[in-house]
CSV table of C-alpha atoms in Angstrom, one decimal:
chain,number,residue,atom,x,y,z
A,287,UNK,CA,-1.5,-118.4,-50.4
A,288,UNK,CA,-2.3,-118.6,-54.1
A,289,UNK,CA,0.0,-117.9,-56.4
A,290,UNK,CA,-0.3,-117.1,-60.8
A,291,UNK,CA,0.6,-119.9,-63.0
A,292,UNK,CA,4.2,-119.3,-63.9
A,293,UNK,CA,5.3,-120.8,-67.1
A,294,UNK,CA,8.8,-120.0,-68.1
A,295,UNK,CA,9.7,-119.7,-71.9
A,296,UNK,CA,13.1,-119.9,-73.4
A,297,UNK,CA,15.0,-120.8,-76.4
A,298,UNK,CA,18.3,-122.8,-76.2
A,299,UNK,CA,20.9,-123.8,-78.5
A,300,UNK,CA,21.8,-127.9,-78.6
A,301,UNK,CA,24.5,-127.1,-76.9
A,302,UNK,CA,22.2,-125.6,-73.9
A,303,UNK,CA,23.0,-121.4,-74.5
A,304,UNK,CA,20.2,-119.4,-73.9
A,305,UNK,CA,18.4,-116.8,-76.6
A,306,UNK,CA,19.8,-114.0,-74.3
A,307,UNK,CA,23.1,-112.4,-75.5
A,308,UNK,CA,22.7,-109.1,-76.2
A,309,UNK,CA,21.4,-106.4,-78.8
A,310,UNK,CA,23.6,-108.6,-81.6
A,311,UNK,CA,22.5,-111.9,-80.6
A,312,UNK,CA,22.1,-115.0,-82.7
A,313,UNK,CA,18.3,-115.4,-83.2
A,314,UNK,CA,17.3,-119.0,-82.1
A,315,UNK,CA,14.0,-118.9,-83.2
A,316,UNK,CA,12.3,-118.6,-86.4
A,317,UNK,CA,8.7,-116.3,-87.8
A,318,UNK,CA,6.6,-118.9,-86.9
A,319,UNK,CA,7.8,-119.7,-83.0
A,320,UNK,CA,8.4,-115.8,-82.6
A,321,UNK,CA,4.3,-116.0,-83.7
A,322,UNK,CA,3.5,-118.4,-80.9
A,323,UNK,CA,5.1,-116.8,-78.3
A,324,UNK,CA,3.1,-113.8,-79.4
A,325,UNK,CA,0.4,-115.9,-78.9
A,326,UNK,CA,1.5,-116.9,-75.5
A,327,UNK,CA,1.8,-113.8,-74.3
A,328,UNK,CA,-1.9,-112.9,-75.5
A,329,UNK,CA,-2.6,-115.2,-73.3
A,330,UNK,CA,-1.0,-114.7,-70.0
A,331,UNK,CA,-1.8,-111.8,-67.5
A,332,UNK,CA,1.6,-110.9,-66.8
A,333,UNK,CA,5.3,-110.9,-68.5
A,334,UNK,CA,8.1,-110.7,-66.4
A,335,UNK,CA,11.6,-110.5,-67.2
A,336,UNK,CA,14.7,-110.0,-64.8
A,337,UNK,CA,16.7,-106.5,-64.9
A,338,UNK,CA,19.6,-108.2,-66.4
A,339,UNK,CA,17.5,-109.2,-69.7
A,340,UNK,CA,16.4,-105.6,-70.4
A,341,UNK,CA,19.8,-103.8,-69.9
A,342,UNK,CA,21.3,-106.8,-72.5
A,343,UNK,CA,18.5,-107.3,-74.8
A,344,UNK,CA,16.3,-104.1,-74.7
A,345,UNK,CA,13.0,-106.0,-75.3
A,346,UNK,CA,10.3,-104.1,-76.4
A,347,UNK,CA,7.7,-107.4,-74.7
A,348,UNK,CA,4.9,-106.8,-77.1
A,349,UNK,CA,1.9,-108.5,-78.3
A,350,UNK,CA,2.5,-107.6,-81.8
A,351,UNK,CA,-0.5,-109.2,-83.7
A,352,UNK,CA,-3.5,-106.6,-83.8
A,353,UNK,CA,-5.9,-109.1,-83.7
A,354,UNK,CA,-4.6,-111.0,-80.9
A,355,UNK,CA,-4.7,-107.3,-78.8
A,356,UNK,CA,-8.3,-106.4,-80.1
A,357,UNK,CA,-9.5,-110.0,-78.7
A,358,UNK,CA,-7.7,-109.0,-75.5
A,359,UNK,CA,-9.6,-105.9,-75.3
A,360,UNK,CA,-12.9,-107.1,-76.3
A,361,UNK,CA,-12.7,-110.2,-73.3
A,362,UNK,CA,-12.5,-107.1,-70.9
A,363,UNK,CA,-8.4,-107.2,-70.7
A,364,UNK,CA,-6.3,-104.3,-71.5
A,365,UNK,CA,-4.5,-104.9,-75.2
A,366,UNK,CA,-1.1,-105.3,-73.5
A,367,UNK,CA,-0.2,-107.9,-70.0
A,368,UNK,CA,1.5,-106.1,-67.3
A,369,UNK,CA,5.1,-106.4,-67.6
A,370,UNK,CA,7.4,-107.0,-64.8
A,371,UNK,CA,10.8,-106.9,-64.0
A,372,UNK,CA,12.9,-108.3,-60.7
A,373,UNK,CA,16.2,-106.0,-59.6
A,374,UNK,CA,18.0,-106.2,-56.5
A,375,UNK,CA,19.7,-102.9,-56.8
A,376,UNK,CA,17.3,-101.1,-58.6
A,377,UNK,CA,19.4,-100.2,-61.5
A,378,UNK,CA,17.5,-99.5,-64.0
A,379,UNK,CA,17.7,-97.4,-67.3
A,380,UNK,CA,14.6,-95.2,-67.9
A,381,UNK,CA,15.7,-94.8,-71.8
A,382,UNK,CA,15.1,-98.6,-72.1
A,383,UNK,CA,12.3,-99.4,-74.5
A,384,UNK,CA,10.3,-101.8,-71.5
A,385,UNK,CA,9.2,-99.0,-70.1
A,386,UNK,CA,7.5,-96.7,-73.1
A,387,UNK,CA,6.1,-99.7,-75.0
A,388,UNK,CA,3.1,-101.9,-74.5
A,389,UNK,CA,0.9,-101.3,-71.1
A,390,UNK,CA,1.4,-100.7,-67.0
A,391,UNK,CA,4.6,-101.6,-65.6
A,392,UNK,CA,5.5,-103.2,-62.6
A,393,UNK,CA,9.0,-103.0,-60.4
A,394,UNK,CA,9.5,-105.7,-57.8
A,395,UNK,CA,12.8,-104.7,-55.7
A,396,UNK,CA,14.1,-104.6,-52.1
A,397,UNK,CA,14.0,-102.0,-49.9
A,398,UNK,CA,17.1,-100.5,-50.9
A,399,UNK,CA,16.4,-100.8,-54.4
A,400,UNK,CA,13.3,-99.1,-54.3
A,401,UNK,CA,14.3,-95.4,-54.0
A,402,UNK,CA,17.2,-95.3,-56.6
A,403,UNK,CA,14.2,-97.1,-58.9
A,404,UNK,CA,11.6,-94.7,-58.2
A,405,UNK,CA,14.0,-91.7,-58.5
A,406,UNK,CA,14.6,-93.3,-61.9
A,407,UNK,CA,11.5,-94.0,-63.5
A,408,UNK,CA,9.2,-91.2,-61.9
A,409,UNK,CA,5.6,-92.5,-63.2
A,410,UNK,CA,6.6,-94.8,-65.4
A,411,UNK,CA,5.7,-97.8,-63.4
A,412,UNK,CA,5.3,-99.0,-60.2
A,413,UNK,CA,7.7,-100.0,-57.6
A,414,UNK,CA,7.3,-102.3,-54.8
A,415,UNK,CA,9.6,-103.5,-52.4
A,416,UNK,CA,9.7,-106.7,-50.9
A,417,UNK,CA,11.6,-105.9,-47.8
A,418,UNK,CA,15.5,-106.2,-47.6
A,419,UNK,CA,15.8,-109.3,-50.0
A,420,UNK,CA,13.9,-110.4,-53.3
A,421,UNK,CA,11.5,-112.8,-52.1
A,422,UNK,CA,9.6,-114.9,-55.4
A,423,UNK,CA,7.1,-116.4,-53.0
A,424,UNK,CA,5.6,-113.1,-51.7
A,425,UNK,CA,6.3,-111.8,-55.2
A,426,UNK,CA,4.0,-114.3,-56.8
A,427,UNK,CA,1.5,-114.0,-54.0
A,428,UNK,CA,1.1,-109.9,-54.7
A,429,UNK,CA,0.7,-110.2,-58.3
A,430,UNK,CA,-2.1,-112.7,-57.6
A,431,UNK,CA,-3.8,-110.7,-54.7
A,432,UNK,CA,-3.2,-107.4,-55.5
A,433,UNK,CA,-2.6,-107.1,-59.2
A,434,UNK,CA,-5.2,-110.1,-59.9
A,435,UNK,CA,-2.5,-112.2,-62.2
A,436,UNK,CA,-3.6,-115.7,-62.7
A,437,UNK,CA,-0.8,-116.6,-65.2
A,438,UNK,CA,2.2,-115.1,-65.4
A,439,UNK,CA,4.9,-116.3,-68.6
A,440,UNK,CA,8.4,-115.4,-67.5
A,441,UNK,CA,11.0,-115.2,-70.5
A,442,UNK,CA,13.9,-114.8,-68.5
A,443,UNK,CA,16.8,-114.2,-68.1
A,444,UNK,CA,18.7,-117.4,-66.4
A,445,UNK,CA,19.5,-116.2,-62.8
A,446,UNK,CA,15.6,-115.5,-63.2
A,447,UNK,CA,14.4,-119.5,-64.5
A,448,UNK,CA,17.0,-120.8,-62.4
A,449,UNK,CA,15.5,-119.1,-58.9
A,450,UNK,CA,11.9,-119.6,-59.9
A,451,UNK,CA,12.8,-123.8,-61.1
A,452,UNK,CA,15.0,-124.6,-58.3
A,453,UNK,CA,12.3,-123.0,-55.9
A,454,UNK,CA,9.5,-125.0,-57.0
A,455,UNK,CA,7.5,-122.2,-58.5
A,456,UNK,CA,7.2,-122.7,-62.0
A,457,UNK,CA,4.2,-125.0,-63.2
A,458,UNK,CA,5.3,-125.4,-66.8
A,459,UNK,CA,8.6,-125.1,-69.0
A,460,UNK,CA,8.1,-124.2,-72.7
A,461,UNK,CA,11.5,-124.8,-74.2
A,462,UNK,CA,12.8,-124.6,-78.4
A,463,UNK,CA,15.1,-126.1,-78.9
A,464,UNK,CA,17.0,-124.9,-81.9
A,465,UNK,CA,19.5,-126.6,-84.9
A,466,UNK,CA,22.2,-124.5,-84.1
A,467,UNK,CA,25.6,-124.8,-81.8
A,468,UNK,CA,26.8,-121.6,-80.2
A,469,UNK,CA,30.1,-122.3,-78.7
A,470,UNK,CA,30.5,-119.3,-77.1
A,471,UNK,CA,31.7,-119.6,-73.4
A,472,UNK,CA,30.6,-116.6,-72.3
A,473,UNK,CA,27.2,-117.2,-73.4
A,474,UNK,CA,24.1,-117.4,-70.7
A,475,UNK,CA,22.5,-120.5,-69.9
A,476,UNK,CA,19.2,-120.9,-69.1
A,477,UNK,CA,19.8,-122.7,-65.6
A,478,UNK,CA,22.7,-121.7,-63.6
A,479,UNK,CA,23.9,-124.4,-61.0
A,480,UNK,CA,22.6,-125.0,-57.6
A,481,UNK,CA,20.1,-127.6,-56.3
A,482,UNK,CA,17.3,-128.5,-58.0
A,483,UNK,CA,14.1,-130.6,-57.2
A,484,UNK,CA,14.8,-134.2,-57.6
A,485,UNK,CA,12.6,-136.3,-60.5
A,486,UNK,CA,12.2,-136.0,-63.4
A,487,UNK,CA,10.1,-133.5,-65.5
A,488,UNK,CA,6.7,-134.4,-67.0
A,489,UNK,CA,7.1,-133.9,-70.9
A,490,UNK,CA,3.2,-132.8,-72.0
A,491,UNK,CA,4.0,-132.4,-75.9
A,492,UNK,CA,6.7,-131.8,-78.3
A,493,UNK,CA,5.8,-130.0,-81.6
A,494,UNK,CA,8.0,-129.3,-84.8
A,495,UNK,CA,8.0,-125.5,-85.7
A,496,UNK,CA,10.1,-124.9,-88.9
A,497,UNK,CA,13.6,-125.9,-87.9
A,498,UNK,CA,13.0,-125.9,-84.2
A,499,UNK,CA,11.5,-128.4,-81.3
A,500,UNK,CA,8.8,-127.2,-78.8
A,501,UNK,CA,8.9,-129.2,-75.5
A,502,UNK,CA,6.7,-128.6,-72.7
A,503,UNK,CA,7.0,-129.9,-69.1
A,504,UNK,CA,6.2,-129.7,-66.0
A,505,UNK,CA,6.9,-130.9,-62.6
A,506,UNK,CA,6.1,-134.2,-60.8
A,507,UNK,CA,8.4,-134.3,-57.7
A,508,UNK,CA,7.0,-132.6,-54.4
A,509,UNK,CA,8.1,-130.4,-52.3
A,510,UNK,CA,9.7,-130.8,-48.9
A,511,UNK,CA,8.6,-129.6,-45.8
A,512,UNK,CA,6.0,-126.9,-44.9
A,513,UNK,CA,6.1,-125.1,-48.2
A,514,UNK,CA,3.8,-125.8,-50.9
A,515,UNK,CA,5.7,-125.8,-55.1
A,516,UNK,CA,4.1,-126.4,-58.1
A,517,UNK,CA,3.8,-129.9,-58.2
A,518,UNK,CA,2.0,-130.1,-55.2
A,519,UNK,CA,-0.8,-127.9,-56.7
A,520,UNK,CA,-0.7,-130.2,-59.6
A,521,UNK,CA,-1.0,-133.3,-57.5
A,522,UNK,CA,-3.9,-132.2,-55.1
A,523,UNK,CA,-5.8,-130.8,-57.9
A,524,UNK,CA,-5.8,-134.8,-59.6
A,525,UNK,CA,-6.5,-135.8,-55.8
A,526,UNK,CA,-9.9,-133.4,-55.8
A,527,UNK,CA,-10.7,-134.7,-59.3
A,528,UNK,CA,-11.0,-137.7,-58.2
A,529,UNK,CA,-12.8,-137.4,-55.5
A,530,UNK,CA,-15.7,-136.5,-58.5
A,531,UNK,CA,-15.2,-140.3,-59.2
A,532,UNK,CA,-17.0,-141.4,-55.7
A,533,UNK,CA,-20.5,-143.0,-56.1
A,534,UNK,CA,-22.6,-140.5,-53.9
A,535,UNK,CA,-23.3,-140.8,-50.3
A,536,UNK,CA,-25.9,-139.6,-47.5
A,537,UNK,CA,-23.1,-140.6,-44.8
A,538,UNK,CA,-19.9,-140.1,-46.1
A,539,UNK,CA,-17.8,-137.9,-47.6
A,540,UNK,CA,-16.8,-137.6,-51.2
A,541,UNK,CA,-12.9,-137.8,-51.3
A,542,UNK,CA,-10.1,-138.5,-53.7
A,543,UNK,CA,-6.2,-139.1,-52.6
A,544,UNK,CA,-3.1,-140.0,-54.4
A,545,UNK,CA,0.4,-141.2,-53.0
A,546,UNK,CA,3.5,-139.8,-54.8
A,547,UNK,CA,7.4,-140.5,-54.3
A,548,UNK,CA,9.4,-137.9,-53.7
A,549,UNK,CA,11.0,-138.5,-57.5
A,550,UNK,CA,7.4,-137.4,-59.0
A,551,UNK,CA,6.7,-140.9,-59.0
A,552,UNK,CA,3.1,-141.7,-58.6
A,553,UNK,CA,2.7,-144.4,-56.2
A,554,UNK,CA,-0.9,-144.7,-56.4
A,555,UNK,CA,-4.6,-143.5,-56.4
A,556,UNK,CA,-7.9,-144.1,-55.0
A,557,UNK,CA,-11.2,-142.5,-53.9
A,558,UNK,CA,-13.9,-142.9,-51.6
A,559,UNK,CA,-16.4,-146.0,-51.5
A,560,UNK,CA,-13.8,-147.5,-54.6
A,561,UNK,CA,-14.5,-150.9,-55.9
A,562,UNK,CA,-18.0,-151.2,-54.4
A,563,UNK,CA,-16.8,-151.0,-51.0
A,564,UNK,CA,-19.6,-148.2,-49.1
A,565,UNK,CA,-16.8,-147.8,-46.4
A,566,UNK,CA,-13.4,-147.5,-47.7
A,567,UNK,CA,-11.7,-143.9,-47.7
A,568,UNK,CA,-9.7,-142.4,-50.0
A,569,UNK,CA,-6.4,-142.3,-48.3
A,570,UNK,CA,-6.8,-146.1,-47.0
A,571,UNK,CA,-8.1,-147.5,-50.8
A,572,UNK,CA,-4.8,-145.8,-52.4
A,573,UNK,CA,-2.3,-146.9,-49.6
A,574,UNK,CA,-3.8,-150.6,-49.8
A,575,UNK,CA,-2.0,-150.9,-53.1
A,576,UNK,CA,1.3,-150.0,-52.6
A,577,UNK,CA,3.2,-152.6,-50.7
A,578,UNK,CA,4.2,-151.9,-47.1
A,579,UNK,CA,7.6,-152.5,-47.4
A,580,UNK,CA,8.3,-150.2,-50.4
A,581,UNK,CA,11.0,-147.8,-49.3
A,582,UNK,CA,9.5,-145.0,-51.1
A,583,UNK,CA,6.9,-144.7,-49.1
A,584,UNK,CA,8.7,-142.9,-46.4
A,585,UNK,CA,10.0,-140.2,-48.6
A,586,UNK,CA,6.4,-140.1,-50.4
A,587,UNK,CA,4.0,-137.0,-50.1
A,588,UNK,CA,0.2,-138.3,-49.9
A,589,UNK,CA,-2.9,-135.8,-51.6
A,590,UNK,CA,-5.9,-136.0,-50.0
A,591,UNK,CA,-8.8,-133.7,-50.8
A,592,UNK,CA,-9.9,-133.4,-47.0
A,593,UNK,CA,-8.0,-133.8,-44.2
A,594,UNK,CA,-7.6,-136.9,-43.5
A,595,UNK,CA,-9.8,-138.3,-40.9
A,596,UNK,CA,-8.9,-139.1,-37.1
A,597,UNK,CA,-11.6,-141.3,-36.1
A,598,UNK,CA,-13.6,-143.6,-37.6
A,599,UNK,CA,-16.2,-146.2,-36.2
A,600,UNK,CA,-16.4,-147.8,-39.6
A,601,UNK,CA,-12.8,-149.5,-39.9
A,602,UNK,CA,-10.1,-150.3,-36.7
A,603,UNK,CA,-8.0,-147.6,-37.9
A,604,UNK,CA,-8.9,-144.0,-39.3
A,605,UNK,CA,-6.7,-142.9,-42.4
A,606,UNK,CA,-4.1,-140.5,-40.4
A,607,UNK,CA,-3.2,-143.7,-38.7
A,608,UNK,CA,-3.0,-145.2,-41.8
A,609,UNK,CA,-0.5,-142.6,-43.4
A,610,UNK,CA,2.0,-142.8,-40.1
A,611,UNK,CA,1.6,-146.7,-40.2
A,612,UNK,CA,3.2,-146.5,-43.7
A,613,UNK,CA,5.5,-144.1,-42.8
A,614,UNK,CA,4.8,-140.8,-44.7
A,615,UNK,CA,5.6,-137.8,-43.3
A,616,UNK,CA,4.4,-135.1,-45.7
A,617,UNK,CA,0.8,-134.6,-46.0
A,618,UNK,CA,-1.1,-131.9,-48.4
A,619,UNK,CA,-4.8,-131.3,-48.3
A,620,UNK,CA,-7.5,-128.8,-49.5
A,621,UNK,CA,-9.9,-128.9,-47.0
A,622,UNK,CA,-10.4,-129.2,-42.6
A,623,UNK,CA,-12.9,-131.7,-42.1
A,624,UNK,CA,-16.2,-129.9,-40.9
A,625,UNK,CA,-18.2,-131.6,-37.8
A,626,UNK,CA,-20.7,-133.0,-40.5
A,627,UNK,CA,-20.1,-136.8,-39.2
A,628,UNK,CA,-17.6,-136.6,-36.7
A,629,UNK,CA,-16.9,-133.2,-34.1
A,630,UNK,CA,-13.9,-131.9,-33.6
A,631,UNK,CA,-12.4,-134.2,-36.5
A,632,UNK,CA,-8.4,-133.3,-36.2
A,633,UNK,CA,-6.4,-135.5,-38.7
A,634,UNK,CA,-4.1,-132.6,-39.2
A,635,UNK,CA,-3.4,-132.5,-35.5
A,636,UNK,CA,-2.7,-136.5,-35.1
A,637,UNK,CA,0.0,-136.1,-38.5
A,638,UNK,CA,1.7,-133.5,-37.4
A,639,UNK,CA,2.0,-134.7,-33.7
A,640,UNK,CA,3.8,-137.5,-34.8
A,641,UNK,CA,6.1,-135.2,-37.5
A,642,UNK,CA,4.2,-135.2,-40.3
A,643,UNK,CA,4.5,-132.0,-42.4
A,644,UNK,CA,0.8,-131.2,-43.2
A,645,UNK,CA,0.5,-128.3,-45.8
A,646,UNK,CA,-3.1,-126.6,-46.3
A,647,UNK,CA,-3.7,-124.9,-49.6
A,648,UNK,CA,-7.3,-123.5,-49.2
A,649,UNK,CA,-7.6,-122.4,-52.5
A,650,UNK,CA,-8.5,-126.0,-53.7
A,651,UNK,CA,-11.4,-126.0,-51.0
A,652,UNK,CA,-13.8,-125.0,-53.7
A,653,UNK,CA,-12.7,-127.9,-56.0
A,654,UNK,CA,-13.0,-130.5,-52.8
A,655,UNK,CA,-16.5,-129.6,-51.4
A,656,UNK,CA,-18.0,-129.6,-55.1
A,657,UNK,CA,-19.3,-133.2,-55.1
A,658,UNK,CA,-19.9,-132.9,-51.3
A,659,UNK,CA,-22.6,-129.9,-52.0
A,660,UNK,CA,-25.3,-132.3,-51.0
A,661,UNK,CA,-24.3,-132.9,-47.6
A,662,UNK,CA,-22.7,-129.4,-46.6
A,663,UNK,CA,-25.4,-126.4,-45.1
């Protein structure tokens, strides 16, 4: 199911303490990044913080600048995002400023949790359980469906980052670094330990801001197994932009596919019809170039904007063949085959009868059929 864009903000000390240490705390940032992250958060649908973070910092969570609410408002949005926070117990003080500043509120909180927060905050906001554990995946998926989030900024605190990174659900990390040491022990940090994805981050920009460093990133490695992260919305959305790249056809589909380590590294890319070649698919033109005997090939993830097919009259082998010849065993695609050329096309069911973990994310159909309009009903 889709989920918002998360993007998780944080400031950090050099020596890695995060801007999160009470009423009294030691400011990391400066006017000018406290500015921008106003201007983030004009930005975003949602804020949400973790429990912890308002009972130790009391955030207010505003968008201060009036012009930045005004423009809100006149784009149809309401001057303020939603704010949400995440509780386990449902401890919660109602005498916190999060809940009489700024717009609607939103509780997420397990099913015992959810009476002592209602009893709590009365009207204040709304609660919603998640069953009998806090579960970020059906979290993210109800502030999409129901409460129509499409990006989300989360500003902690750490148990929050750490869950949402080490799960594969954030799509960007906005970190300042600031000049300063803290050298307090006690301090939070902004990850806790546990196992993370493997790779290694994407940096997307660095900016200076006064005294401190912006660093964005975002994630290259897939996931494993059946359930879809951030990365692998990142990766299938190049693999559908690619298929834009195909020369047009009257017999055969448009499709774009890329091949990707399970580091983040990308192994390679190709499209439909590439180099001249009126018969070549996607999957089978990217695969060509990597060398059969790489090992990373069978830890590697391959994006394909259409299933990839099972039967082909135009080459010995169709392209599901192709990916278990070269020994991948994770799969992610937008779209089923229809019965435009082929009936009863069933790549997914050749992959996965062999092993192969194929993961569906429907919500990039849209993005794959676009440069097949011509040939679809």
């Amino acid at each position: 199911m889709p989920y918002p864009y998360v993007l998780l903000s944080a400031a950090v000390s050099l020596d890695g303490y995060l801007d999160d240490t009470g009423p009294d705390r030691l400011l990391l940032s400066g006017p000018a990044d406290f500015d921008r992250v106003d201007e983030v958060r004009a930005s975003v649908d949602a804020i949400l913080i973790g429990a912890g973070t308002i009972r130790a910092d009391n955030p207010r969570l505003l968008v201060n600048s009036p012009e930045r609410r005004a423009a809100r408002e006149a784009g149809g949005r309401p001057a303020y995002p939603l704010k949400v926070t995440v509780t386990a117990s449902g401890d919660l003080d109602p005498d916190a400023h999060f809940w009489h500043t700024g717009g609607e509120k939103l509780v997420y909180t397990t099913d015992r949790g959810a009476d002592r927060a209602a009893r709590a905050l009365g009207r204040t906001a709304d609660v919603v359980s998640l069953g009998p554990g806090l579960d970020w995946r059906a979290l993210l998926e109800h502030l999409h469906d129901v409460r129509g989030v499409r990006r989300l900024m989360v500003e902690g605190g750490g148990t929050v980052h750490t869950q949402l990174l080490q799960q594969g659900l954030a799509d960007e990390l906005q970190l300042v670094l600031a000049p300063l040491f803290v050298g307090d022990p006690a301090a939070p940090r902004m990850f806790g330990p546990g196992a993370y994805q493997g790779g290694r981050l994407r940096l997307t920009e660095t900016r200076r801001i006064e005294d401190v460093v912006l660093m964005r990133y975002e994630p290259t490695a897939p996931g494993t197994g059946p359930l879809p992260t951030a990365a692998d919305h990142r990766w299938l959305r190049t693999a559908c932009e690619l298929a834009a790249l195909c020369p047009p056809s009257r017999t055969a589909f448009s499709v774009g596919a890329v091949v990707v380590a399970a580091d983040g590294t990308e192994l390679a890319r190709g499209h439909s019809r590439e180099g001249g070649d009126p018969l070549v698919h996607a999957e089978e033109a990217a695969l060509a170039k990597i060398d059969p005997a790489d090992p990373r090939l069978a830890g590697a993830t391959v994006y394909s904007s259409l299933e990839p097919c099972s039967r082909r009259a135009s080459r010995p082998a169709p392209c599901a063949e192709l990916i278990l010849r070269a020994g991948a065993r994770r799969v992610v695609t937008a779209w089923r085959e229809p019965d435009t050329f082929v009936t009863a096309a069933d790549g997914t069911g050749v992959l996965t009868g062999a092993g192969v973990d194929v993961v569906e994310l429907p919500e990039y159909e849209g993005r794959a059929k676009a440069p097949n309009a011509h040939l679809l009903p």
